[in-house]
mmCIF file of C-alpha atoms in Angstrom:
data_model
loop_
_atom_site.group_PDB
_atom_site.id
_atom_site.type_symbol
_atom_site.label_atom_id
_atom_site.label_comp_id
_atom_site.label_asym_id
_atom_site.label_seq_id
_atom_site.Cartn_x
_atom_site.Cartn_y
_atom_site.Cartn_z
ATOM 1 C CA ILE A 398 -20.149 -16.794 9.456
ATOM 2 C CA ALA A 399 -20.370 -14.569 12.498
ATOM 3 C CA ASN A 400 -18.977 -13.934 15.946
ATOM 4 C CA PHE A 401 -16.004 -16.285 15.644
ATOM 5 C CA PHE A 402 -13.404 -15.095 18.123
ATOM 6 C CA SER A 403 -11.139 -16.077 20.978
ATOM 7 C CA ALA A 404 -9.602 -13.521 23.307
ATOM 8 C CA THR A 405 -6.600 -15.806 23.895
ATOM 9 C CA LEU A 406 -6.211 -17.783 20.629
ATOM 10 C CA ALA A 407 -5.829 -17.154 16.921
ATOM 11 C CA SER A 408 -9.246 -17.263 15.243
ATOM 12 C CA SER A 409 -10.511 -17.751 11.686
ATOM 13 C CA GLY A 410 -13.948 -17.892 10.089
ATOM 14 C CA ILE A 411 -12.716 -20.500 7.585
ATOM 15 C CA LEU A 412 -9.399 -22.324 8.082
ATOM 16 C CA LEU A 413 -8.173 -24.844 5.476
ATOM 17 C CA GLY A 414 -5.045 -26.776 6.407
ATOM 18 C CA ALA A 415 -3.039 -29.604 4.842
ATOM 19 C CA GLY A 416 -4.797 -31.923 2.395
ATOM 20 C CA ASN A 417 -7.067 -29.321 0.804
ATOM 21 C CA SER A 418 -7.222 -27.953 -2.750
ATOM 22 C CA ASN A 419 -9.739 -26.571 -5.228
ATOM 23 C CA TRP A 420 -12.262 -25.208 -2.741
ATOM 24 C CA ASN A 421 -14.833 -22.642 -3.847
ATOM 25 C CA ILE A 422 -15.630 -20.116 -1.104
ATOM 26 C CA ARG A 423 -18.355 -17.940 -2.521
ATOM 27 C CA GLY A 424 -21.005 -15.493 -1.343
ATOM 28 C CA CYS A 425 -20.282 -15.721 2.387
ATOM 29 C CA ARG A 426 -20.565 -12.901 4.936
ATOM 30 C CA PHE A 427 -18.135 -12.565 7.821
ATOM 31 C CA TYR A 428 -18.942 -10.152 10.649
ATOM 32 C CA GLN A 429 -18.770 -9.484 14.374
ATOM 33 C CA SER A 430 -21.937 -8.201 16.030
ATOM 34 C CA ALA A 431 -20.085 -6.765 19.049
ATOM 35 C CA THR A 432 -16.642 -5.367 19.825
ATOM 36 C CA ARG A 433 -14.067 -8.143 20.360
ATOM 37 C CA THR A 434 -11.155 -7.649 22.760
ATOM 38 C CA TYR A 435 -7.871 -9.566 22.696
ATOM 39 C CA THR A 436 -6.100 -10.418 25.933
ATOM 40 C CA THR A 437 -3.290 -12.437 24.289
ATOM 41 C CA ALA A 438 -1.335 -11.408 21.183
ATOM 42 C CA ASN A 439 -2.699 -13.259 18.138
ATOM 43 C CA THR A 440 -3.863 -12.846 14.538
ATOM 44 C CA HIS A 441 -7.528 -12.821 13.557
ATOM 45 C CA ARG A 442 -8.617 -13.836 10.037
ATOM 46 C CA ALA A 443 -11.858 -14.284 8.151
ATOM 47 C CA ILE A 444 -10.397 -16.755 5.604
ATOM 48 C CA GLN A 445 -7.067 -18.539 6.063
ATOM 49 C CA ILE A 446 -5.650 -21.190 3.691
ATOM 50 C CA LEU A 447 -2.402 -22.970 4.531
ATOM 51 C CA SER A 448 -1.776 -25.347 1.599
ATOM 52 C CA GLY A 449 -3.039 -26.633 -1.735
ATOM 53 C CA ASN A 450 -3.845 -25.187 -5.158
ATOM 54 C CA GLY A 451 -6.654 -23.931 -7.319
ATOM 55 C CA TYR A 452 -8.821 -22.135 -4.771
ATOM 56 C CA SER A 453 -11.594 -19.790 -5.882
ATOM 57 C CA ILE A 454 -12.601 -17.161 -3.307
ATOM 58 C CA SER A 455 -15.264 -14.864 -4.720
ATOM 59 C CA THR A 456 -18.060 -12.420 -3.885
ATOM 60 C CA ASN A 457 -17.598 -12.707 -0.124
ATOM 61 C CA THR A 458 -18.171 -9.771 2.227
ATOM 62 C CA ILE A 459 -15.849 -9.296 5.194
ATOM 63 C CA GLY A 460 -16.726 -6.519 7.606
ATOM 64 C CA TYR A 461 -19.655 -4.750 9.286
ATOM 65 C CA ALA A 462 -21.468 -5.729 12.480
ATOM 66 C CA ALA A 463 -24.453 -7.424 10.819
ATOM 67 C CA SER A 464 -25.279 -9.493 7.742
ATOM 68 C CA ALA A 465 -27.263 -6.531 6.375
ATOM 69 C CA GLY A 466 -24.037 -4.527 6.028
ATOM 70 C CA THR A 467 -24.495 -2.117 8.923
ATOM 71 C CA GLY A 468 -22.165 -1.164 11.765
ATOM 72 C CA VAL A 469 -18.425 -1.753 12.048
ATOM 73 C CA TYR A 470 -16.440 -4.989 12.594
ATOM 74 C CA THR A 471 -14.546 -3.752 15.678
ATOM 75 C CA MET A 472 -11.562 -5.377 17.388
ATOM 76 C CA THR A 473 -9.459 -3.918 20.157
ATOM 77 C CA SER A 474 -6.558 -4.877 22.400
ATOM 78 C CA THR A 475 -3.700 -3.681 24.551
ATOM 79 C CA VAL A 476 -1.558 -6.555 23.214
ATOM 80 C CA ASN A 477 0.057 -7.015 19.790
ATOM 81 C CA SER A 478 -2.919 -8.190 17.751
ATOM 82 C CA GLN A 479 -3.289 -8.305 13.957
ATOM 83 C CA PHE A 480 -6.136 -8.736 11.475
ATOM 84 C CA ASN A 481 -5.734 -10.230 7.968
ATOM 85 C CA ALA A 482 -9.134 -10.492 6.302
ATOM 86 C CA ILE A 483 -7.945 -13.029 3.666
ATOM 87 C CA ASP A 484 -4.606 -14.792 4.248
ATOM 88 C CA LEU A 485 -3.308 -17.342 1.708
ATOM 89 C CA SER A 486 -0.293 -19.660 1.740
ATOM 90 C CA VAL A 487 -1.012 -21.727 -1.366
ATOM 91 C CA GLY A 488 0.878 -23.659 -4.027
ATOM 92 C CA THR A 489 2.200 -22.853 -7.491
ATOM 93 C CA THR A 490 0.824 -25.831 -9.451
ATOM 94 C CA THR A 491 -2.521 -24.179 -10.248
ATOM 95 C CA ALA A 492 -3.146 -20.511 -9.512
ATOM 96 C CA SER A 493 -5.725 -19.570 -6.906
ATOM 97 C CA SER A 494 -8.209 -16.802 -7.637
ATOM 98 C CA LEU A 495 -9.632 -13.942 -5.559
ATOM 99 C CA GLN A 496 -12.516 -12.181 -7.322
ATOM 100 C CA GLY A 497 -15.258 -9.753 -6.402
ATOM 101 C CA ASN A 498 -14.752 -9.783 -2.633
ATOM 102 C CA THR A 499 -15.668 -6.766 -0.510
ATOM 103 C CA ILE A 500 -13.628 -5.982 2.615
ATOM 104 C CA THR A 501 -14.776 -2.886 4.487
ATOM 105 C CA ALA A 502 -16.216 -1.400 7.710
ATOM 106 C CA ILE A 503 -13.394 -2.741 9.916
ATOM 107 C CA GLU A 504 -11.609 -1.069 12.838
ATOM 108 C CA LEU A 505 -8.674 -2.403 14.861
ATOM 109 C CA THR A 506 -6.994 -0.905 17.912
ATOM 110 C CA SER A 507 -3.598 -2.504 18.549
ATOM 111 C CA PRO A 508 -0.134 -1.586 19.881
ATOM 112 C CA SER A 509 1.532 -3.955 17.385
ATOM 113 C CA ALA A 510 4.573 -2.389 15.689
ATOM 114 C CA ILE A 511 4.465 -4.118 12.278
ATOM 115 C CA LEU A 512 5.452 -1.431 9.797
ATOM 116 C CA THR A 513 5.678 -3.266 6.444
ATOM 117 C CA GLY A 514 4.382 -6.415 4.739
ATOM 118 C CA SER A 515 0.789 -7.025 5.825
ATOM 119 C CA GLY A 516 1.072 -4.535 8.698
ATOM 120 C CA ILE A 517 -1.359 -4.792 11.600
ATOM 121 C CA LEU A 518 -4.536 -4.623 9.480
ATOM 122 C CA CYS A 519 -4.661 -6.029 5.942
ATOM 123 C CA GLY A 520 -7.369 -6.748 3.402
ATOM 124 C CA ILE A 521 -5.655 -9.470 1.324
ATOM 125 C CA HIS A 522 -2.316 -11.043 2.258
ATOM 126 C CA ILE A 523 -0.597 -13.547 -0.043
ATOM 127 C CA ASN A 524 2.126 -15.292 1.915
ATOM 128 C CA ALA A 525 2.972 -17.911 -0.745
ATOM 129 C CA GLY A 526 1.847 -19.310 -4.102
ATOM 130 C CA ASN A 527 0.471 -18.268 -7.484
ATOM 131 C CA VAL A 528 -2.586 -16.028 -7.086
ATOM 132 C CA ASN A 529 -4.716 -13.877 -9.394
ATOM 133 C CA ILE A 530 -6.427 -10.997 -7.592
ATOM 134 C CA GLY A 531 -9.281 -9.114 -9.238
ATOM 135 C CA ASP A 532 -8.531 -9.806 -12.909
ATOM 136 C CA LEU A 533 -12.056 -11.178 -13.549
ATOM 137 C CA ILE A 534 -14.139 -9.266 -10.963
ATOM 138 C CA PRO A 535 -12.540 -6.390 -9.039
ATOM 139 C CA ASN A 536 -12.131 -6.775 -5.301
ATOM 140 C CA ILE A 537 -13.152 -3.769 -3.195
ATOM 141 C CA ILE A 538 -11.009 -3.038 -0.145
ATOM 142 C CA GLY A 539 -12.431 -0.094 1.725
ATOM 143 C CA GLY A 540 -14.552 1.577 -0.920
ATOM 144 C CA ALA A 541 -14.850 3.778 -4.001
ATOM 145 C CA THR A 542 -15.880 6.770 -1.891
ATOM 146 C CA GLY A 543 -15.516 7.912 1.706
ATOM 147 C CA THR A 544 -12.908 7.839 4.482
ATOM 148 C CA ASP A 545 -12.065 5.658 7.508
ATOM 149 C CA LEU A 546 -13.589 2.570 5.863
ATOM 150 C CA ILE A 547 -10.755 0.337 7.100
ATOM 151 C CA LYS A 548 -9.114 1.933 10.102
ATOM 152 C CA ALA A 549 -6.394 1.139 12.586
ATOM 153 C CA ILE A 550 -5.763 3.047 15.777
ATOM 154 C CA PRO A 551 -2.093 2.154 16.301
ATOM 155 C CA GLY A 552 -0.438 2.192 19.700
ATOM 156 C CA THR A 553 3.011 2.316 18.092
ATOM 157 C CA THR A 554 4.090 4.877 15.520
ATOM 158 C CA LEU A 555 4.143 3.734 11.855
ATOM 159 C CA ALA A 556 2.021 0.585 12.394
ATOM 160 C CA ALA A 557 0.602 -0.125 8.950
ATOM 161 C CA VAL A 558 -2.793 -0.569 7.316
ATOM 162 C CA VAL A 559 -2.450 -2.383 3.968
ATOM 163 C CA GLY A 560 -4.914 -3.026 1.167
ATOM 164 C CA ILE A 561 -3.157 -5.908 -0.631
ATOM 165 C CA SER A 562 0.114 -7.466 0.546
ATOM 166 C CA SER A 563 2.233 -9.983 -1.364
ATOM 167 C CA ALA A 564 5.153 -11.822 0.250
ATOM 168 C CA SER A 565 4.961 -14.638 -2.308
ATOM 169 C CA THR A 566 7.812 -15.959 -4.455
ATOM 170 C CA GLY A 567 5.291 -17.283 -6.992
ATOM 171 C CA SER A 568 3.449 -15.517 -9.826
ATOM 172 C CA ILE A 569 1.134 -12.728 -8.688
ATOM 173 C CA LEU A 570 -1.409 -10.784 -10.750
ATOM 174 C CA ILE A 571 -3.106 -7.807 -9.047
ATOM 175 C CA LYS A 572 -5.514 -6.208 -11.495
ATOM 176 C CA SER A 573 -8.536 -3.882 -11.516
ATOM 177 C CA ASN A 574 -9.069 -3.732 -7.750
ATOM 178 C CA THR A 575 -10.413 -0.718 -5.851
ATOM 179 C CA ILE A 576 -8.595 0.254 -2.650
ATOM 180 C CA GLY A 577 -9.774 3.363 -0.812
ATOM 181 C CA GLY A 578 -10.654 4.798 2.567
ATOM 182 C CA LEU A 579 -7.718 3.277 4.520
ATOM 183 C CA THR A 580 -6.580 5.059 7.687
ATOM 184 C CA SER A 581 -3.880 4.569 10.306
ATOM 185 C CA SER A 582 -4.179 7.316 12.894
ATOM 186 C CA ASN A 583 -4.073 7.823 16.640
ATOM 187 C CA PRO A 584 -5.395 10.972 18.384
ATOM 188 C CA THR A 585 -2.153 11.037 20.407
ATOM 189 C CA VAL A 586 0.063 13.486 18.522
ATOM 190 C CA THR A 587 3.261 11.528 19.187
ATOM 191 C CA ILE A 588 2.001 8.384 17.418
ATOM 192 C CA GLY A 589 2.036 8.374 13.611
ATOM 193 C CA GLY A 590 0.737 5.756 11.180
ATOM 194 C CA SER A 591 1.434 3.999 7.885
ATOM 195 C CA VAL A 592 -0.874 3.216 4.966
ATOM 196 C CA TYR A 593 0.010 1.221 1.834
ATOM 197 C CA GLY A 594 -2.406 0.477 -0.979
ATOM 198 C CA ILE A 595 -0.331 -2.427 -2.322
ATOM 199 C CA SER A 596 2.744 -3.690 -0.457
ATOM 200 C CA ILE A 597 5.266 -6.012 -2.147
ATOM 201 C CA SER A 598 7.696 -7.746 0.220
ATOM 202 C CA GLY A 599 8.320 -11.018 -1.675
ATOM 203 C CA LEU A 600 10.745 -11.866 -4.493
ATOM 204 C CA ALA A 601 7.960 -13.029 -6.793
ATOM 205 C CA ALA A 602 8.863 -14.920 -9.946
ATOM 206 C CA SER A 603 6.466 -12.612 -11.765
ATOM 207 C CA LEU A 604 4.451 -9.613 -10.617
ATOM 208 C CA VAL A 605 1.898 -7.629 -12.602
ATOM 209 C CA VAL A 606 0.077 -4.719 -10.924
ATOM 210 C CA SER A 607 -2.307 -3.229 -13.457
ATOM 211 C CA GLU A 608 -5.441 -1.075 -13.727
ATOM 212 C CA ASN A 609 -6.001 -0.789 -9.972
ATOM 213 C CA THR A 610 -7.482 2.306 -8.333
ATOM 214 C CA ILE A 611 -5.637 3.164 -5.127
ATOM 215 C CA GLY A 612 -7.315 5.986 -3.286
ATOM 216 C CA ASN A 613 -10.877 6.994 -4.061
ATOM 217 C CA GLY A 614 -12.244 10.383 -5.074
ATOM 218 C CA THR A 615 -12.589 11.688 -1.503
ATOM 219 C CA VAL A 616 -9.841 14.039 -0.289
ATOM 220 C CA ASP A 617 -7.402 12.487 2.220
ATOM 221 C CA ASN A 618 -9.085 9.085 2.006
ATOM 222 C CA MET A 619 -5.766 7.178 2.175
ATOM 223 C CA ARG A 620 -4.404 8.800 5.312
ATOM 224 C CA ALA A 621 -1.754 8.235 7.951
ATOM 225 C CA GLY A 622 -1.703 10.513 10.977
ATOM 226 C CA ASN A 623 -3.722 13.712 11.231
ATOM 227 C CA LEU A 624 -3.121 17.440 11.082
ATOM 228 C CA THR A 625 -1.937 17.571 14.705
ATOM 229 C CA THR A 626 0.453 14.586 14.495
ATOM 230 C CA THR A 627 4.065 15.395 15.340
ATOM 231 C CA ALA A 628 5.467 11.867 14.826
ATOM 232 C CA ASN A 629 6.441 10.375 11.469
ATOM 233 C CA SER A 630 3.662 9.093 9.209
ATOM 234 C CA VAL A 631 4.156 7.395 5.836
ATOM 235 C CA VAL A 632 1.851 6.615 2.917
ATOM 236 C CA GLY A 633 2.622 4.671 -0.267
ATOM 237 C CA GLY A 634 0.313 3.771 -3.114
ATOM 238 C CA ILE A 635 2.423 0.842 -4.394
ATOM 239 C CA TYR A 636 5.356 0.158 -2.076
ATOM 240 C CA PHE A 637 8.243 -2.260 -2.644
ATOM 241 C CA THR A 638 10.531 -3.594 0.063
ATOM 242 C CA ALA A 639 11.653 -6.379 -2.308
ATOM 243 C CA THR A 640 11.799 -6.521 -6.095
ATOM 244 C CA PRO A 641 10.267 -9.488 -7.994
ATOM 245 C CA LEU A 642 12.212 -11.115 -10.810
ATOM 246 C CA THR A 643 9.929 -9.527 -13.418
ATOM 247 C CA THR A 644 7.721 -6.576 -12.577
ATOM 248 C CA SER A 645 5.173 -4.577 -14.548
ATOM 249 C CA ILE A 646 3.328 -1.645 -12.940
ATOM 250 C CA THR A 647 0.908 -0.254 -15.530
ATOM 251 C CA LYS A 648 -2.285 1.756 -15.917
ATOM 252 C CA ASN A 649 -2.957 2.230 -12.198
ATOM 253 C CA THR A 650 -4.660 5.306 -10.750
ATOM 254 C CA ILE A 651 -3.230 6.545 -7.439
ATOM 255 C CA GLN A 652 -4.961 9.541 -5.876
ATOM 256 C CA ASN A 653 -5.788 11.479 -2.716
ATOM 257 C CA LEU A 654 -3.020 10.056 -0.512
ATOM 258 C CA SER A 655 -2.064 12.043 2.603
ATOM 259 C CA SER A 656 0.697 11.726 5.171
ATOM 260 C CA TYR A 657 0.396 13.924 8.248
ATOM 261 C CA GLY A 658 3.289 14.092 10.676
ATOM 262 C CA SER A 659 5.626 17.045 10.928
ATOM 263 C CA ASN A 660 8.685 15.038 11.987
ATOM 264 C CA THR A 661 11.732 14.349 9.810
ATOM 265 C CA GLY A 662 11.051 10.773 8.671
ATOM 266 C CA GLY A 663 7.601 10.810 7.081
ATOM 267 C CA PHE A 664 6.596 10.791 3.414
ATOM 268 C CA VAL A 665 3.887 10.330 0.814
ATOM 269 C CA ARG A 666 4.812 8.534 -2.445
ATOM 270 C CA GLY A 667 2.704 7.125 -5.244
ATOM 271 C CA ILE A 668 4.959 4.292 -6.457
ATOM 272 C CA CYS A 669 8.171 3.738 -4.521
ATOM 273 C CA THR A 670 10.913 1.369 -3.503
ATOM 274 C CA ALA A 671 12.369 1.314 -0.007
ATOM 275 C CA SER A 672 15.976 2.316 0.456
ATOM 276 C CA GLY A 673 18.668 -0.320 0.885
ATOM 277 C CA PHE A 674 17.917 -2.475 -2.166
ATOM 278 C CA THR A 675 20.704 -4.555 -3.702
ATOM 279 C CA ASN A 676 20.649 -5.517 -7.390
ATOM 280 C CA PRO A 677 16.891 -5.366 -7.973
ATOM 281 C CA ALA A 678 15.445 -6.710 -11.218
ATOM 282 C CA PRO A 679 14.117 -4.179 -13.753
ATOM 283 C CA LEU A 680 10.920 -2.328 -12.958
ATOM 284 C CA ILE A 681 8.614 -1.340 -15.812
ATOM 285 C CA ILE A 682 6.433 1.548 -14.619
ATOM 286 C CA SER A 683 4.214 2.931 -17.357
ATOM 287 C CA ASP A 684 0.889 4.616 -18.116
ATOM 288 C CA ASN A 685 -0.010 5.258 -14.484
ATOM 289 C CA LYS A 686 -1.922 8.316 -13.270
ATOM 290 C CA ILE A 687 -0.707 9.695 -9.927
ATOM 291 C CA THR A 688 -2.372 12.791 -8.511
ATOM 292 C CA LYS A 689 -3.177 14.728 -5.320
ATOM 293 C CA LEU A 690 -0.485 13.493 -2.925
ATOM 294 C CA THR A 691 -0.028 15.652 0.184
ATOM 295 C CA SER A 692 2.333 15.626 3.163
ATOM 296 C CA ASN A 693 3.526 18.054 5.819
ATOM 297 C CA SER A 694 6.680 16.000 6.501
ATOM 298 C CA SER A 695 9.952 17.743 7.359
ATOM 299 C CA LEU A 696 12.081 14.929 5.880
ATOM 300 C CA PRO A 697 15.342 16.574 4.732
ATOM 301 C CA ASN A 698 17.708 15.548 1.945
ATOM 302 C CA VAL A 699 17.145 12.939 -0.757
ATOM 303 C CA LEU A 700 19.549 10.190 0.249
ATOM 304 C CA SER A 701 18.769 7.187 -2.000
ATOM 305 C CA GLY A 702 16.327 9.487 -3.793
ATOM 306 C CA GLN A 703 13.825 9.225 -0.942
ATOM 307 C CA SER A 704 12.011 12.556 -0.897
ATOM 308 C CA ALA A 705 9.223 13.691 1.415
ATOM 309 C CA ALA A 706 6.640 13.814 -1.395
ATOM 310 C CA ALA A 707 6.949 12.066 -4.747
ATOM 311 C CA GLY A 708 4.881 10.655 -7.550
ATOM 312 C CA ILE A 709 7.415 7.904 -8.333
ATOM 313 C CA THR A 710 10.627 7.133 -6.384
ATOM 314 C CA LEU A 711 13.196 4.447 -7.200
ATOM 315 C CA SER A 712 16.045 4.175 -4.712
ATOM 316 C CA ILE A 713 18.163 1.974 -6.973
ATOM 317 C CA GLY A 714 17.671 0.192 -10.263
ATOM 318 C CA THR A 715 19.139 -1.464 -13.329
ATOM 319 C CA ASN A 716 17.398 -1.286 -16.722
ATOM 320 C CA ASP A 717 14.277 0.341 -15.229
ATOM 321 C CA VAL A 718 11.812 2.078 -17.548
ATOM 322 C CA ILE A 719 9.547 4.881 -16.297
ATOM 323 C CA SER A 720 7.361 6.005 -19.183
ATOM 324 C CA ASN A 721 4.054 7.587 -20.170
ATOM 325 C CA ASN A 722 2.982 8.344 -16.608
ATOM 326 C CA ILE A 723 0.844 11.384 -15.730
ATOM 327 C CA ILE A 724 1.884 12.881 -12.391
ATOM 328 C CA SER A 725 0.270 16.000 -10.916
ATOM 329 C CA ASP A 726 -0.485 17.868 -7.694
ATOM 330 C CA ILE A 727 2.341 16.617 -5.477
ATOM 331 C CA ALA A 728 2.389 18.933 -2.458
ATOM 332 C CA LEU A 729 4.535 19.468 0.597
ATOM 333 C CA THR A 730 2.534 21.754 2.869
ATOM 334 C CA GLY A 731 4.891 22.161 5.838
ATOM 335 C CA THR A 732 6.511 25.576 6.167
ATOM 336 C CA GLY A 733 9.604 24.475 8.080
ATOM 337 C CA THR A 734 13.166 25.448 7.233
ATOM 338 C CA ASN A 735 14.463 21.945 6.414
ATOM 339 C CA ASN A 736 15.711 21.243 2.890
ATOM 340 C CA THR A 737 12.631 19.207 1.933
ATOM 341 C CA TYR A 738 11.931 17.903 -1.576
ATOM 342 C CA ALA A 739 8.682 17.559 -3.533
ATOM 343 C CA VAL A 740 9.261 15.753 -6.827
ATOM 344 C CA GLY A 741 7.381 14.207 -9.693
ATOM 345 C CA ILE A 742 9.914 11.443 -10.343
ATOM 346 C CA GLY A 743 12.930 10.760 -8.111
ATOM 347 C CA HIS A 744 15.682 8.257 -8.874
ATOM 348 C CA ALA A 745 18.995 7.316 -7.299
ATOM 349 C CA ASN A 746 21.812 4.898 -8.085
ATOM 350 C CA GLY A 747 20.362 4.045 -11.480
ATOM 351 C CA THR A 748 22.119 2.072 -14.188
ATOM 352 C CA ASN A 749 20.705 2.142 -17.742
ATOM 353 C CA THR A 750 17.462 3.721 -16.565
ATOM 354 C CA ILE A 751 15.082 5.242 -19.124
ATOM 355 C CA ILE A 752 12.704 8.043 -18.060
ATOM 356 C CA LYS A 753 10.642 9.110 -21.052
ATOM 357 C CA ASN A 754 7.324 10.545 -22.226
ATOM 358 C CA ASN A 755 6.037 11.417 -18.744
ATOM 359 C CA LYS A 756 3.785 14.419 -18.068
ATOM 360 C CA ILE A 757 4.488 16.131 -14.740
ATOM 361 C CA SER A 758 2.745 19.213 -13.364
ATOM 362 C CA ASN A 759 1.961 21.250 -10.238
ATOM 363 C CA ILE A 760 4.769 20.201 -7.905
ATOM 364 C CA THR A 761 4.686 22.495 -4.853
ATOM 365 C CA ASN A 762 6.737 22.915 -1.687
ATOM 366 C CA ALA A 763 5.802 25.364 1.073
ATOM 367 C CA GLY A 764 9.175 24.908 2.802
ATOM 368 C CA THR A 765 10.979 28.108 3.755
ATOM 369 C CA SER A 766 14.656 27.155 3.708
ATOM 370 C CA THR A 767 16.763 29.884 2.109
ATOM 371 C CA ASN A 768 20.097 28.135 2.591
ATOM 372 C CA PRO A 769 21.622 27.987 -0.931
ATOM 373 C CA ALA A 770 23.416 24.750 -0.049
ATOM 374 C CA ALA A 771 20.256 23.125 1.327
ATOM 375 C CA PRO A 772 17.160 24.779 -0.106
ATOM 376 C CA SER A 773 13.528 23.715 -0.130
ATOM 377 C CA VAL A 774 13.024 22.143 -3.559
ATOM 378 C CA ALA A 775 10.230 21.432 -6.020
ATOM 379 C CA ALA A 776 11.388 19.392 -9.016
ATOM 380 C CA GLY A 777 9.794 17.632 -11.936
ATOM 381 C CA ILE A 778 12.527 14.980 -12.182
ATOM 382 C CA LEU A 779 15.245 14.648 -9.568
ATOM 383 C CA ILE A 780 18.303 12.426 -10.051
ATOM 384 C CA ARG A 781 20.221 11.836 -6.808
ATOM 385 C CA THR A 782 22.988 9.701 -8.337
ATOM 386 C CA GLY A 783 23.360 8.129 -11.767
ATOM 387 C CA ASN A 784 25.865 5.333 -12.019
ATOM 388 C CA ASN A 785 25.766 4.682 -15.747
ATOM 389 C CA ASP A 786 23.819 5.728 -18.836
ATOM 390 C CA LEU A 787 20.650 7.409 -17.628
ATOM 391 C CA SER A 788 18.396 8.406 -20.535
ATOM 392 C CA ILE A 789 15.843 11.135 -19.801
ATOM 393 C CA PHE A 790 13.921 12.429 -22.813
ATOM 394 C CA ASN A 791 10.591 13.665 -24.209
ATOM 395 C CA ASN A 792 9.146 14.485 -20.787
ATOM 396 C CA MET A 793 6.710 17.404 -20.302
ATOM 397 C CA ILE A 794 7.240 19.261 -17.022
ATOM 398 C CA SER A 795 5.424 22.274 -15.591
ATOM 399 C CA LEU A 796 6.011 23.070 -11.934
ATOM 400 C CA GLY A 797 2.792 25.104 -12.083
ATOM 401 C CA SER A 798 -0.593 24.037 -13.362
#
């Protein structure tokens, strides 16, 4: 399914509207053999489903410039264009399934300013319904090695590239997927970027995120901005702007995430919640491995626990449990004089939170503030505010190796 595009209209390789259910979409290849240029703001999709239940979408390849898997699926515009490779708004009667799909070799240039949710370029976006993603055969978004495999060149600072996005209020299972090589970067130093491995913006009835690999083995493969960027850039492995009713985040590997932007609003965080939550449901975060997170952000303070570099950050919570995680090599590399914070685990406004049995090591901060009231800080566990009954025990912390 190739070369489907309109410069002035929304376009999809496969579009299933009202009256459909139970389709199998299997073994297809979606590609563009030449650069496509938007002249009107629209969204481009390979697969879009707007209703129904019980879909099976498996072993498809989205990306490249040829069916042989060569070249890059390239889209460009000077208007606010978006690209969602797979975009589902399905029902909750029978779960739909996404298994063994490969989404890679894609590049989008767009001035769109979408910072959260599915961003401007997204591998898999679940807008509604019950969906299982990768629990039988892992989906590959980007790749298990290499950089710039899915890349946006944003025209507006913080425009986001997202591996998997869920805005659903249904039941969502995200398991065993590989997400790596995602980039949001513009050569213009005053434009930063955003990258999220998994973005949760919906109040799902149930959410399980388990055994995924976010970030491959290549250094800086999940990257926003570049070493010369002066604007804010942000990177999150698993990022929440809304909290599902039940949430389990377990046994994920998050590695080699980098945020480059020397301004005062950027960050890199492995698992984090956005600030401004109200009464979120409990988060169970356990048995994850988070390592090699780097930022040169000058973000000062830790209001709502939001530090410039962190393995795990919760801005608010009730009855959360953070346990048995291994967190290492969290680095702030900027040498500015702001009171920046590099932390293993950061938490604010917690009620009845338990932080136990975590192993935290090699937390470093190159900041040079010597102000005793506002120093540069490296901390294993940082508590901004505890409202009631925080329990912190049996953790192993070494700020060195």
